[in-house]
Coordinates of C-alpha atoms in Angstrom, one line a residue:
Chain A
M25 CA 15.9 12.3 -23.5
R26 CA 14.3 8.3 -23.6
L27 CA 14.0 8.5 -20.0
L28 CA 13.0 12.1 -20.2
F29 CA 9.9 11.2 -22.7
Q30 CA 8.9 7.7 -20.4
F31 CA 8.7 10.2 -17.2
L32 CA 6.7 12.5 -19.1
I33 CA 4.2 10.0 -19.9
I34 CA 3.9 9.4 -16.5
V35 CA 3.6 12.8 -14.8
V36 CA 0.8 13.8 -17.9
I37 CA -1.1 10.6 -16.3
S38 CA -0.4 11.5 -12.8
F39 CA -1.5 15.3 -13.7
V40 CA -5.0 14.1 -15.6
G41 CA -5.7 11.5 -12.6
E42 CA -5.7 14.6 -10.5
M43 CA -7.7 16.5 -12.6
L44 CA -10.4 14.1 -12.4
N45 CA -9.7 13.5 -8.4
H46 CA -10.5 17.3 -8.5
F47 CA -13.5 17.3 -10.6
I48 CA -15.3 14.4 -9.6
P49 CA -16.7 14.6 -5.8
L50 CA -15.4 10.9 -5.2
P51 CA -13.0 10.1 -2.3
I52 CA -11.0 8.1 -5.2
P53 CA -7.5 9.6 -5.5
A54 CA -5.3 10.5 -8.4
S55 CA -3.1 7.3 -8.4
I56 CA -6.1 5.2 -8.8
Y57 CA -7.6 7.2 -11.9
G58 CA -3.9 7.0 -13.0
I59 CA -3.8 3.0 -13.0
V60 CA -6.8 3.3 -14.9
I61 CA -6.2 5.2 -17.7
L62 CA -2.7 3.7 -17.5
F63 CA -4.0 0.6 -17.7
T64 CA -6.8 1.6 -20.6
A65 CA -4.3 2.9 -22.5
L66 CA -1.9 0.0 -22.6
K67 CA -5.1 -2.7 -23.9
M68 CA -5.9 0.0 -26.6
Q69 CA -2.0 -0.2 -27.6
W70 CA -1.9 3.8 -27.5
I71 CA 1.1 3.2 -25.4
K72 CA 3.2 0.6 -25.7
P73 CA 5.3 -1.3 -22.7
H74 CA 8.8 -0.4 -24.2
H75 CA 7.4 3.6 -24.0
I76 CA 7.5 3.2 -20.3
G77 CA 8.8 0.3 -18.9
D78 CA 12.5 1.6 -17.8
V79 CA 11.1 4.7 -15.9
C80 CA 8.0 2.2 -14.0
R81 CA 10.6 -0.4 -13.1
F82 CA 12.6 2.5 -11.4
L83 CA 9.6 4.1 -9.9
I84 CA 8.3 0.7 -8.6
L85 CA 11.4 -0.6 -7.4
I86 CA 12.1 2.5 -5.0
M87 CA 8.1 2.3 -3.7
P88 CA 8.9 1.6 -0.5
V89 CA 11.4 4.6 0.2
L90 CA 8.6 6.6 -1.6
F91 CA 6.3 5.7 2.0
I92 CA 8.8 6.9 4.8
P93 CA 8.3 10.4 5.2
S94 CA 4.7 9.9 5.4
A95 CA 5.1 7.1 8.0
V96 CA 7.4 9.5 9.8
G97 CA 4.3 11.8 10.1
L98 CA 3.3 9.4 12.2
I99 CA 5.3 11.3 15.7
K100 CA 2.6 14.5 14.7
S101 CA -0.3 12.9 15.7
W102 CA 1.8 10.7 18.3
D103 CA -0.3 12.6 21.3
L104 CA -4.1 11.5 19.8
I105 CA -2.2 7.8 19.3
S106 CA -0.7 6.9 22.7
A107 CA -3.4 7.6 24.6
N108 CA -5.2 4.6 23.4
L109 CA -1.8 2.7 22.6
L110 CA -2.5 -0.5 23.4
Q111 CA -5.9 -1.3 22.1
Y112 CA -5.2 0.4 18.9
V113 CA -2.1 -2.0 18.3
V114 CA -4.0 -5.1 18.9
I115 CA -6.8 -4.2 16.8
L116 CA -4.3 -3.1 13.9
M117 CA -2.0 -6.1 14.2
V118 CA -5.6 -8.8 14.7
S119 CA -7.3 -7.0 11.8
T120 CA -4.3 -7.2 9.2
V121 CA -3.6 -10.9 10.6
V122 CA -7.2 -11.9 10.1
V123 CA -7.8 -10.0 6.4
M124 CA -4.3 -11.3 5.0
A125 CA -5.2 -15.1 5.7
A126 CA -8.9 -14.8 4.9
S127 CA -8.4 -13.5 1.4
A128 CA -5.0 -16.0 0.8
I129 CA -7.2 -18.6 1.7
A130 CA -10.4 -17.7 0.0
T131 CA -8.4 -17.1 -3.4
Q132 CA -6.2 -20.4 -2.9
Q133 CA -9.6 -22.3 -2.3
V134 CA -10.8 -21.1 -5.8
I135 CA -8.1 -21.8 -7.6
K136 CA -7.5 -25.4 -6.1
R137 CA -11.4 -25.9 -6.5
S138 CA -10.8 -25.0 -10.6
K139 CA -8.0 -26.9 -11.0
R140 CA -9.6 -29.6 -9.7
K141 CA -12.9 -29.3 -12.4
Q142 CA -10.7 -28.8 -15.0
Q143 CA -8.5 -32.4 -14.2
Q144 CA -11.9 -34.3 -14.2
Q145 CA -12.7 -33.0 -17.3
Q146 CA -9.7 -33.9 -19.1
Chain B
M199 CA 24.5 21.6 15.5
I200 CA 22.8 18.5 13.0
G201 CA 19.3 20.0 14.2
E202 CA 20.8 23.8 12.4
L203 CA 22.5 22.1 9.5
A204 CA 18.9 20.2 9.2
E205 CA 17.6 23.4 8.8
N206 CA 19.7 25.0 6.5
S207 CA 19.8 22.0 4.4
I208 CA 17.0 20.9 1.9
Y209 CA 18.9 17.6 1.2
F210 CA 18.9 16.8 4.6
G211 CA 15.4 15.1 4.4
V212 CA 16.0 12.8 1.6
L213 CA 19.6 11.8 2.6
L214 CA 18.3 10.9 6.2
S215 CA 15.4 8.9 4.3
L216 CA 17.8 7.4 1.8
T217 CA 20.5 6.1 4.1
A218 CA 18.0 4.7 6.4
Y219 CA 17.0 2.8 4.2
G220 CA 20.2 1.8 3.2
V221 CA 20.6 0.9 6.5
G222 CA 17.8 -1.1 6.5
L223 CA 18.6 -3.3 3.2
W224 CA 22.1 -3.7 4.6
L225 CA 20.3 -5.6 7.9
K226 CA 18.4 -7.3 6.1
R227 CA 21.2 -9.1 3.7
L228 CA 22.9 -9.1 6.9
T229 CA 20.4 -10.8 8.9
G230 CA 18.5 -13.0 5.9
W231 CA 15.2 -12.6 8.6
A232 CA 11.8 -12.3 6.4
L233 CA 11.3 -10.3 9.7
V234 CA 13.9 -7.4 9.1
N235 CA 11.7 -5.2 7.1
P236 CA 14.1 -2.6 5.3
L237 CA 11.3 0.1 5.1
F238 CA 10.3 -0.5 8.6
I239 CA 14.1 -0.3 9.9
A240 CA 14.3 3.0 7.7
I241 CA 11.0 4.5 9.5
V242 CA 12.5 4.0 12.9
L243 CA 15.7 4.9 12.4
V244 CA 14.5 8.5 10.6
I245 CA 12.3 9.0 13.8
S246 CA 15.0 7.9 16.2
V247 CA 17.4 10.5 14.6
L248 CA 14.2 13.4 14.6
L249 CA 14.2 12.9 18.3
L250 CA 17.5 12.8 19.5
F251 CA 18.4 15.5 17.6
D252 CA 15.4 17.6 18.4
I253 CA 15.0 18.1 14.8
S254 CA 11.3 18.8 14.0
Y255 CA 9.0 16.9 11.8
D256 CA 8.2 19.9 9.5
T257 CA 12.0 20.8 8.9
Y258 CA 12.5 17.0 7.5
N259 CA 9.7 16.8 5.8
R260 CA 10.7 20.2 3.5
G261 CA 13.2 18.0 1.9
A262 CA 11.6 14.6 2.4
D263 CA 8.9 16.0 0.7
I264 CA 9.9 15.5 -2.7
I265 CA 10.0 11.8 -2.4
S266 CA 6.6 11.5 -1.4
Y267 CA 6.0 13.1 -4.5
L268 CA 6.9 10.6 -6.4
L269 CA 4.2 8.5 -4.9
T270 CA 1.2 8.7 -6.9
P271 CA 3.6 8.5 -10.4
S272 CA 5.3 5.4 -8.5
T273 CA 1.5 3.8 -7.9
I274 CA 0.2 4.3 -11.7
C275 CA 3.3 2.7 -12.7
L276 CA 1.6 -0.3 -11.1
A277 CA -0.7 -0.4 -14.0
L278 CA 2.3 -1.8 -16.1
P279 CA 3.2 -5.7 -14.7
L280 CA -0.7 -5.7 -14.2
Y281 CA -1.1 -5.1 -18.0
Q282 CA 1.5 -7.9 -18.7
Q283 CA -0.3 -10.5 -16.2
I284 CA -3.6 -9.8 -17.8
E285 CA -4.1 -13.3 -19.7
L286 CA -3.3 -14.7 -16.1
L287 CA -5.9 -12.5 -14.1
K288 CA -8.4 -13.6 -17.3
R289 CA -7.9 -17.3 -16.0
N290 CA -8.4 -16.8 -12.2
Y291 CA -10.9 -13.6 -12.5
K292 CA -13.3 -15.5 -10.1
A293 CA -10.3 -16.8 -7.5
V294 CA -8.9 -12.9 -7.4
M295 CA -12.5 -11.6 -7.0
A296 CA -13.5 -13.9 -4.3
G297 CA -10.1 -13.5 -2.6
I298 CA -10.5 -9.5 -2.6
L299 CA -14.2 -9.8 -1.7
V300 CA -13.7 -12.0 1.5
G301 CA -10.6 -9.7 2.3
S302 CA -12.4 -6.6 2.3
L303 CA -15.7 -7.7 4.2
S304 CA -13.9 -9.5 6.9
S305 CA -11.9 -6.0 7.3
V306 CA -14.7 -4.1 8.1
C307 CA -16.0 -6.8 10.1
I308 CA -13.2 -7.4 12.2
V309 CA -13.0 -4.0 12.9
L310 CA -16.5 -3.6 14.0
L311 CA -16.2 -6.6 16.2
L312 CA -12.5 -5.3 18.2
A313 CA -14.2 -1.4 18.6
L314 CA -17.5 -3.3 20.1
L315 CA -15.4 -5.1 22.2
F316 CA -12.7 -2.1 23.4
G317 CA -16.1 0.2 23.8
F318 CA -14.6 2.1 20.7
D319 CA -16.8 6.1 20.1
H320 CA -17.9 6.3 16.8
A321 CA -15.1 8.7 15.5
S322 CA -12.3 6.3 16.7
Y323 CA -14.2 3.7 15.4
V324 CA -14.5 5.1 11.8
T325 CA -10.8 5.5 12.0
F326 CA -10.2 1.7 11.8
L327 CA -12.2 1.1 8.8
P328 CA -10.3 1.9 5.9
K329 CA -7.4 0.8 7.6
S330 CA -6.4 -2.1 4.9
I331 CA -7.0 0.1 2.0
T332 CA -4.6 2.9 0.0
T333 CA -3.6 5.8 2.4
A334 CA -5.2 8.8 -0.3
I335 CA -8.4 6.9 -0.4
G336 CA -8.5 5.7 3.2
I337 CA -8.1 9.5 4.1
G338 CA -11.2 10.7 2.0
V339 CA -13.5 7.7 3.6
C340 CA -12.2 8.3 7.3
Q341 CA -13.2 12.5 6.7
E342 CA -16.4 11.6 5.2
L343 CA -17.3 9.1 7.8
G344 CA -16.1 11.7 10.7
G345 CA -13.1 10.1 11.8
Y346 CA -9.7 11.7 13.3
V347 CA -7.7 11.6 9.7
S348 CA -4.6 12.5 11.4
I349 CA -4.7 9.0 13.2
A350 CA -5.8 7.3 10.3
V351 CA -2.7 7.9 8.3
A352 CA -0.9 6.1 10.9
V353 CA -3.2 3.5 11.2
I354 CA -3.0 2.7 7.4
I355 CA 0.9 2.9 6.9
I356 CA 1.6 0.8 10.2
T357 CA -1.1 -1.6 8.9
G358 CA 1.1 -1.8 5.6
V359 CA 4.1 -2.0 7.1
F360 CA 3.4 -4.7 9.6
G361 CA 1.3 -6.6 6.5
G362 CA 4.8 -6.5 4.9
I363 CA 6.5 -7.8 7.7
V364 CA 4.2 -10.7 9.0
G365 CA 3.0 -11.4 5.5
E366 CA 5.0 -14.4 4.2
K367 CA 5.2 -15.9 8.0
I368 CA 1.0 -16.5 7.5
F369 CA 1.7 -18.3 4.1
N370 CA 4.1 -20.4 5.5
I371 CA 2.3 -21.5 8.4
L372 CA -1.3 -21.6 5.9
H373 CA 0.5 -23.5 3.1
I374 CA -0.5 -20.4 0.7
D375 CA 1.8 -21.5 -2.3
E376 CA -0.2 -20.2 -5.0
P377 CA 1.5 -16.7 -5.9
I378 CA -2.0 -15.7 -7.2
A379 CA -3.2 -15.9 -3.6
R380 CA 0.2 -14.4 -2.0
G381 CA -0.6 -11.1 -4.1
V382 CA -3.9 -10.8 -3.3
A383 CA -4.1 -11.5 -0.1
L384 CA -1.0 -8.7 0.6
G385 CA -2.8 -6.2 -1.7
T386 CA -6.3 -6.4 0.4
S387 CA -4.5 -6.6 3.8
S388 CA -1.4 -4.1 3.4
H389 CA -2.4 -2.0 0.0
A390 CA 0.7 -0.2 -1.4
I391 CA 3.0 -1.0 1.1
G392 CA 1.9 -4.8 0.8
T393 CA 2.3 -4.8 -3.1
S394 CA 6.1 -3.3 -3.0
K395 CA 6.4 -6.6 -0.7
A396 CA 4.8 -8.4 -3.1
M397 CA 7.2 -6.9 -6.1
E398 CA 9.6 -8.5 -4.2
L399 CA 8.4 -11.7 -4.1
G400 CA 7.7 -12.0 -8.0
V401 CA 5.4 -10.1 -10.7
V402 CA 2.8 -12.3 -10.7
E403 CA 2.3 -11.8 -6.9
G404 CA 3.2 -7.5 -7.4
S405 CA 0.4 -7.4 -10.6
M406 CA -2.3 -9.5 -8.1
S407 CA -1.8 -6.9 -5.4
S408 CA -1.9 -3.9 -7.6
L409 CA -5.2 -4.8 -8.5
S410 CA -6.3 -5.9 -5.0
I411 CA -5.5 -2.2 -3.8
V412 CA -8.0 -0.9 -6.7
V413 CA -10.7 -3.3 -6.1
C414 CA -10.3 -3.4 -2.5
G415 CA -10.0 0.4 -2.3
I416 CA -13.8 1.1 -4.0
I417 CA -15.3 -1.9 -2.2
T418 CA -14.2 -0.4 1.2
V419 CA -15.6 3.2 -0.5
V420 CA -19.2 1.3 -0.6
L421 CA -18.7 -0.6 2.7
A422 CA -17.3 1.8 5.2
P423 CA -20.0 4.3 5.1
I424 CA -22.6 1.3 5.6
F425 CA -20.5 -0.5 8.5
A426 CA -20.3 2.6 10.0
N427 CA -23.6 3.0 11.1
F428 CA -23.2 -0.5 13.2
L429 CA -21.8 1.8 15.9

């Protein structure tokens, strides 16, 4: 019963997210509304972590598997992609590496700077 | 024969997906290489099986669809680790925001630069603008700007898989040892697929990555229409 209740909470939030996505004319998906709703509910203590913990851990654990079907959908648009394959691959790889490096360096630099400041104050 | 079986079974899609992912996990344990990514192996295996036995995507997806169905609930669950790490986030608020902002901005800039270099037309260019954000937001942005939606889906997903594969390598080369920085980078560059990788690295990485999906997605919704005017 406990797992069923936990899953019910998540499904209710998914449903509300879906409704918001439907009625608000912004390109924001149900899942993003859902994250904000669940986060707010946890913050306001309407929902406690133990009310959803087991189901959350399971769903997060299996997350990579959930991407398989849409990734395989790549074969449907293969004809469009294969026409410019090389350029697409280059732009995809280069930009992913650049973004990963840029945001990692930026975050780490700011953290290091504030750590140094704290040490100086002490 | 297998094609016929597949067509008559609604469990085929799920069975194939889970088995392929299991093989991916097994190969990762066997080799121990960071570059052996279970998700990537699973995708390649499923595509190979479909092509080999001439099974259509729709036949596969009739069953596999229930897997995708869980994607929204699963993404919503990311709010829990985020909530549990809220103190850490508050202490490092500036660093996290700086990282996400720099990442989102560099994403649209590098796409513009390479699109100019390759002489892309407007439609191909805007297809790549939302490549680092989560699929559902990315589709909306691409549609709004007049790109190729089916290509955008593939581009976004491959970006995620590729980011998950090369992430650790990049962090080692650049000496990124702060878990917060690793999480922000994975989420900002490779959205939810990067986040599932970040969850493997640790709960701090995972929660920072979850936050980055949300914030980076919203920043890109604003940035992409502006950048769409440049080509």
